[in-house]
Coordinates of C-alpha atoms in Angstrom, one line a residue:
M1 CA 120.7 98.6 132.2
A2 CA 119.1 99.6 135.4
N3 CA 116.1 101.5 133.9
P4 CA 114.8 99.9 130.7
T5 CA 112.8 103.0 129.7
V6 CA 115.0 106.0 130.2
L7 CA 118.7 106.7 129.6
S8 CA 119.5 109.6 131.9
D9 CA 122.9 108.9 133.5
V10 CA 124.7 106.8 130.9
H11 CA 128.2 107.8 129.9
P12 CA 130.5 106.1 127.5
P13 CA 133.8 104.8 128.7
R14 CA 136.8 107.0 128.1
E15 CA 138.1 106.6 124.6
R16 CA 141.4 107.6 123.0
E17 CA 139.5 109.9 120.7
R18 CA 135.9 110.9 120.7
G19 CA 134.1 108.8 118.2
S20 CA 136.9 106.3 117.8
D21 CA 134.7 103.3 118.6
F22 CA 132.5 104.2 115.6
A23 CA 135.5 105.0 113.4
E24 CA 136.9 101.5 114.0
L25 CA 133.5 99.9 113.1
S26 CA 133.3 102.1 110.0
R27 CA 136.8 100.9 109.0
R28 CA 135.7 97.3 109.3
M29 CA 132.6 97.9 107.2
A30 CA 134.6 99.6 104.5
E31 CA 137.1 96.7 104.4
A32 CA 134.2 94.3 104.0
G33 CA 133.0 96.3 101.0
L34 CA 129.6 96.9 102.6
L35 CA 129.5 100.7 101.9
R36 CA 129.5 100.3 98.1
R37 CA 126.3 101.0 96.2
R38 CA 124.3 98.1 94.6
P39 CA 122.8 99.5 91.4
L40 CA 121.7 96.0 90.1
Y41 CA 119.9 95.3 93.3
Y42 CA 117.9 98.5 93.2
T43 CA 117.2 98.2 89.5
V44 CA 115.6 94.8 90.1
R45 CA 113.8 95.8 93.3
F46 CA 112.4 99.1 92.0
G47 CA 111.5 97.4 88.7
A48 CA 109.5 94.8 90.6
V49 CA 107.7 97.4 92.6
G50 CA 107.0 99.4 89.5
L51 CA 105.5 96.3 87.8
A52 CA 103.4 95.6 90.8
L53 CA 102.1 99.1 90.7
A54 CA 101.3 98.9 87.0
G55 CA 99.6 95.5 87.5
G56 CA 97.4 96.9 90.3
V57 CA 96.3 99.9 88.2
A58 CA 95.6 97.5 85.3
A59 CA 93.5 95.2 87.5
F60 CA 91.6 98.2 88.9
L61 CA 90.7 99.5 85.4
T62 CA 89.8 96.0 84.2
L63 CA 87.5 95.0 87.1
G64 CA 85.5 98.2 87.0
D65 CA 82.7 98.9 89.4
S66 CA 82.9 95.7 91.5
W67 CA 83.3 94.7 95.1
S68 CA 86.3 92.6 93.9
Q69 CA 88.2 95.9 93.9
L70 CA 88.6 95.5 97.7
I71 CA 91.2 92.8 96.9
V72 CA 93.0 95.2 94.6
A73 CA 92.8 97.8 97.4
A74 CA 94.6 95.3 99.8
V75 CA 97.3 94.5 97.3
M76 CA 97.8 98.1 96.5
A77 CA 98.3 98.8 100.2
L78 CA 101.3 96.5 100.1
V79 CA 102.6 98.1 97.0
F80 CA 102.3 101.6 98.5
G81 CA 104.2 100.3 101.6
Q82 CA 107.0 99.2 99.3
L83 CA 106.9 102.5 97.6
G84 CA 107.4 104.1 101.0
L85 CA 110.4 101.9 101.6
A86 CA 111.8 102.9 98.2
A87 CA 111.4 106.6 99.1
H88 CA 113.1 106.0 102.4
D89 CA 116.2 104.4 100.6
L90 CA 116.3 107.3 98.1
A91 CA 116.2 109.9 100.9
H92 CA 119.2 108.2 102.5
R93 CA 121.1 108.2 99.2
Q94 CA 121.4 104.4 99.3
V95 CA 120.5 104.3 95.6
F96 CA 122.3 107.2 94.0
S97 CA 125.5 108.9 95.2
R98 CA 124.4 112.3 93.9
R99 CA 121.9 114.5 95.8
R100 CA 120.0 115.7 92.7
A101 CA 119.3 112.2 91.5
S102 CA 118.2 111.1 95.0
E103 CA 115.9 114.1 95.3
T104 CA 114.4 113.7 91.9
G105 CA 113.7 110.0 92.6
G106 CA 112.3 110.9 96.0
L107 CA 109.9 113.5 94.6
V108 CA 108.6 111.1 92.0
V109 CA 108.1 108.2 94.5
A110 CA 106.9 110.2 97.5
N111 CA 105.0 113.1 96.1
V112 CA 103.7 111.7 92.8
L113 CA 103.1 108.1 93.6
L114 CA 102.4 108.2 97.4
G115 CA 100.9 111.7 98.0
M116 CA 103.5 112.5 100.7
S117 CA 105.9 115.4 100.8
Y118 CA 109.5 114.3 100.2
G119 CA 110.9 117.5 101.7
W120 CA 108.8 117.4 104.8
W121 CA 109.4 113.7 105.5
M122 CA 113.1 113.9 104.9
N123 CA 113.4 116.8 107.3
K124 CA 111.5 114.9 110.0
H125 CA 113.4 111.7 109.4
T126 CA 116.8 113.3 109.5
R127 CA 116.0 114.8 112.9
H128 CA 114.9 111.3 114.1
H129 CA 118.2 109.8 112.9
A130 CA 120.3 112.5 114.7
N131 CA 118.6 111.9 118.0
P132 CA 116.6 108.6 118.1
N133 CA 114.3 108.2 121.1
H134 CA 115.3 111.6 122.5
E135 CA 112.3 113.0 124.3
K136 CA 112.9 116.6 123.1
K137 CA 114.7 116.2 119.8
D138 CA 113.2 113.1 118.0
P139 CA 109.9 114.0 116.2
D140 CA 108.9 110.4 116.2
V141 CA 108.4 110.4 119.9
A142 CA 106.8 113.8 120.2
P143 CA 103.7 113.6 122.4
D144 CA 101.2 114.3 119.7
I145 CA 98.4 111.7 119.9
L146 CA 100.4 109.0 121.8
V147 CA 102.8 109.5 124.7
W148 CA 106.2 107.7 124.8
S149 CA 107.4 108.2 128.3
R150 CA 105.9 108.7 131.8
R151 CA 107.1 112.3 131.8
Q152 CA 105.1 112.9 128.6
A153 CA 102.1 111.2 130.1
K154 CA 102.2 113.4 133.2
Q155 CA 102.3 116.5 131.0
A156 CA 99.8 115.3 128.4
K157 CA 96.8 117.5 127.5
G158 CA 94.0 117.2 125.0
P159 CA 93.8 114.1 122.7
A160 CA 97.1 112.7 124.0
R161 CA 95.8 112.7 127.6
F162 CA 92.5 110.9 126.6
I163 CA 94.0 108.4 124.1
G164 CA 97.1 107.8 126.2
K165 CA 95.1 105.9 128.8
H166 CA 94.4 103.1 126.4
Q167 CA 97.0 103.7 123.8
A168 CA 98.3 100.1 123.6
A169 CA 94.8 98.9 122.7
L170 CA 94.3 101.8 120.3
F171 CA 97.7 101.6 118.6
F172 CA 96.8 99.4 115.6
P173 CA 93.3 101.0 115.1
L174 CA 95.1 104.4 115.0
L175 CA 97.6 103.1 112.4
T176 CA 94.7 102.8 109.9
L177 CA 94.8 106.6 109.8
E178 CA 98.6 106.9 109.3
G179 CA 98.5 107.1 105.5
L180 CA 96.0 109.9 105.6
N181 CA 97.9 111.6 108.4
L182 CA 101.1 111.6 106.3
S183 CA 99.3 113.3 103.4
F184 CA 97.6 115.8 105.7
S185 CA 100.9 116.6 107.4
S186 CA 102.5 117.0 104.0
F187 CA 100.0 119.6 102.8
K188 CA 100.3 121.4 106.2
A189 CA 104.1 121.5 105.9
L190 CA 103.9 123.3 102.6
L191 CA 103.3 126.5 104.7
G192 CA 106.4 125.9 106.9
P193 CA 110.2 126.0 106.6
S194 CA 110.8 122.3 106.3
V195 CA 109.7 122.2 102.6
K196 CA 112.2 124.1 100.5
R197 CA 110.2 124.1 97.3
P198 CA 106.6 124.3 98.3
A199 CA 105.2 125.2 94.9
L200 CA 106.8 122.2 93.2
E201 CA 105.9 119.8 96.0
G202 CA 102.4 121.2 96.3
T203 CA 101.8 120.8 92.6
L204 CA 103.0 117.2 92.7
L205 CA 100.8 116.4 95.7
V206 CA 97.7 117.9 94.0
A207 CA 98.4 115.9 90.9
H208 CA 98.6 112.7 92.9
F209 CA 95.3 113.2 94.6
A210 CA 93.6 114.4 91.4
V211 CA 94.5 111.1 89.8
Y212 CA 93.8 109.1 92.9
F213 CA 90.4 110.4 93.8
G214 CA 89.5 111.0 90.2
G215 CA 90.2 107.4 89.3
L216 CA 88.3 106.1 92.4
F217 CA 85.1 108.0 91.8
L218 CA 85.1 107.7 88.0
V219 CA 85.5 103.9 88.0
L220 CA 83.6 103.0 91.1
S221 CA 80.2 104.0 92.6
P222 CA 80.5 106.3 95.6
G223 CA 80.0 103.5 98.1
R224 CA 82.5 101.2 96.6
A225 CA 85.0 104.1 96.1
L226 CA 84.8 104.9 99.8
A227 CA 85.2 101.3 100.7
F228 CA 88.3 101.0 98.5
L229 CA 89.7 104.1 100.1
A230 CA 89.1 102.8 103.6
V231 CA 90.7 99.4 102.9
H232 CA 93.6 100.8 100.9
Q233 CA 94.6 103.6 103.3
G234 CA 93.8 101.6 106.4
L235 CA 96.0 98.6 105.4
F236 CA 98.7 101.0 104.1
G237 CA 98.9 102.7 107.5
I238 CA 99.0 99.4 109.3
Y239 CA 101.8 98.2 107.0
L240 CA 103.9 101.4 107.6
G241 CA 103.4 101.1 111.4
S242 CA 104.3 97.4 111.4
V243 CA 107.6 98.3 109.6
F244 CA 108.6 101.4 111.7
A245 CA 107.2 100.7 115.2
P246 CA 109.3 97.6 116.1
N247 CA 112.5 99.4 115.5
H248 CA 112.6 101.9 118.5
K249 CA 109.4 101.7 120.5
G250 CA 110.0 100.1 123.8
M251 CA 113.8 100.8 123.6
P252 CA 115.4 103.2 126.1
M253 CA 114.4 106.9 125.8
I254 CA 117.1 109.6 126.1
E255 CA 116.6 112.5 128.4
E256 CA 117.9 116.0 128.0
G257 CA 121.5 116.2 129.2
T258 CA 122.4 112.6 128.6
E259 CA 125.8 112.2 127.0
L260 CA 126.3 109.3 124.6
D261 CA 128.7 109.0 121.7
F262 CA 127.3 108.4 118.2
L263 CA 127.7 104.6 118.3
R264 CA 126.0 104.1 121.7
R265 CA 123.3 106.7 120.9
Q266 CA 122.3 104.6 117.9
V267 CA 122.7 101.1 119.2
L268 CA 121.1 101.5 122.6
T269 CA 117.9 103.0 121.2
S270 CA 117.4 100.6 118.3
R271 CA 116.2 97.1 118.0
N272 CA 116.9 94.6 115.2
V273 CA 114.1 92.2 114.1
D274 CA 115.0 88.6 113.1
G275 CA 112.9 86.6 110.7
G276 CA 114.8 85.7 107.6
V277 CA 114.0 86.5 104.0
F278 CA 110.3 87.2 104.5
V279 CA 111.0 89.8 107.2
D280 CA 113.8 91.3 105.2
A281 CA 111.4 91.8 102.2
F282 CA 108.4 92.9 104.4
M283 CA 110.5 95.5 106.3
G284 CA 112.7 96.5 103.3
G285 CA 115.9 96.0 105.4
L286 CA 114.7 98.2 108.2
N287 CA 114.7 95.2 110.5
Y288 CA 118.5 95.8 110.6
Q289 CA 117.7 99.0 112.3
I290 CA 120.9 99.2 114.3
E291 CA 123.1 99.0 111.3
H292 CA 120.8 101.3 109.3
H293 CA 121.1 104.0 112.0
L294 CA 124.9 103.6 112.2
F295 CA 125.3 103.6 108.4
P296 CA 122.2 105.3 106.9
S297 CA 123.5 105.2 103.3
M298 CA 124.5 101.6 103.4
P299 CA 122.5 99.7 100.7
T300 CA 119.8 97.3 101.9
P301 CA 121.5 94.0 100.7
A302 CA 124.6 94.8 102.7
L303 CA 122.8 95.2 106.1
G304 CA 122.7 91.4 106.8
K305 CA 126.5 91.0 106.7
A306 CA 126.9 94.3 108.5
Q307 CA 124.7 93.0 111.3
V308 CA 127.2 90.1 112.1
I309 CA 130.1 92.6 112.2
T310 CA 128.3 95.1 114.4
E311 CA 127.0 92.6 116.9
R312 CA 130.4 91.1 117.4
Y313 CA 132.0 94.5 117.7
C314 CA 129.4 95.6 120.3
A315 CA 130.2 92.4 122.3
E316 CA 133.9 93.5 122.2
L317 CA 132.9 96.9 123.6
G318 CA 130.4 95.6 126.1
V319 CA 127.6 97.6 124.5
P320 CA 124.1 95.9 124.7
Y321 CA 122.8 94.8 121.3
C322 CA 119.1 94.1 121.0
R323 CA 117.7 91.4 118.6
T324 CA 114.3 89.8 118.7
G325 CA 111.6 88.3 116.5
L326 CA 108.8 90.3 114.8
L327 CA 106.0 89.3 117.1
A328 CA 108.2 89.8 120.2
S329 CA 109.2 93.3 118.9
H330 CA 105.5 94.3 118.6
C331 CA 104.8 92.9 122.1
A332 CA 107.6 95.0 123.5
A333 CA 106.4 98.1 121.8
L334 CA 102.8 97.6 123.0
R335 CA 104.0 96.8 126.5
H336 CA 105.9 100.0 126.5
L337 CA 102.9 102.0 125.4
R338 CA 100.9 100.5 128.2
E339 CA 103.5 101.1 130.9
V340 CA 104.2 104.7 130.0
G341 CA 100.4 105.5 129.9
E342 CA 100.0 104.3 133.5
P343 CA 100.1 107.8 135.0
L344 CA 97.0 108.7 132.9
R345 CA 95.1 105.7 134.4
G346 CA 95.8 106.8 137.9
G347 CA 99.1 105.0 138.5
A348 CA 102.2 106.3 140.0

């Protein structure tokens, strides 16, 4: 690919029917039985996360006003990260086939347990899936605080212009605020059109934070409560960023007017992360990002086998397929952040 940063003049080869490349891949996945739901898997996985959450709450209440609570805060950051991954799978209807069951589960996990609006996040994430790494259409690469392309850097104003100069170095420190940012954005979204039932979602969000802050300041002294909050939310934000950033950051950006079919649009902008069972568990299956984007409702345990089929099929088509390790993926993302911020440091 001539330009590793921007896809502006890439066109798919002529096909017998538009979308036929993806149709053939979908047929192969169906024949392999990879599109079937896995209720036993999700029962075990969600049950384990639920037990971890209950254990964390029990430990918090047992320890009382102690600095040892910072260990609980760190563990609960991991639990919250797993809850975020559970909400993600529910939103994609990987768990339940029916919309109502998926939505109810999503509201419980996202709003009640995490303090994040399910409706707002689902709207945002759906737009990301439709146009990954598209400068104008993907909300995940909107130039808010960070810039994701040189074009955005040249047009940056306010905080994005200031932070963009050193955004690679500031990326992980900024992630410590991501958990709080999700909650702030959720409350803000209640006033907009993306949340269809603002009264219900708002009530659930208020209930979450009433219990969360009430528990912190009733059990802990103010200083320890604030320390718990900083450790918990900071590590939670870093965890989320470590799961989502490696998947697209540093992959080609799509400019307005670029024509790509569905398969190429998803594959060329996504990166898989290798690492075995540990990475699979840590990233909740999102390390198979290419397969997830091609088949969003595919259950997590099927993604590994789908990866083998997809990579071979892309080789048949001559479509580049990106796989790398976890550390290398983060290095690529940080390198991209530094490169696109060059115009703000006086570069070309």
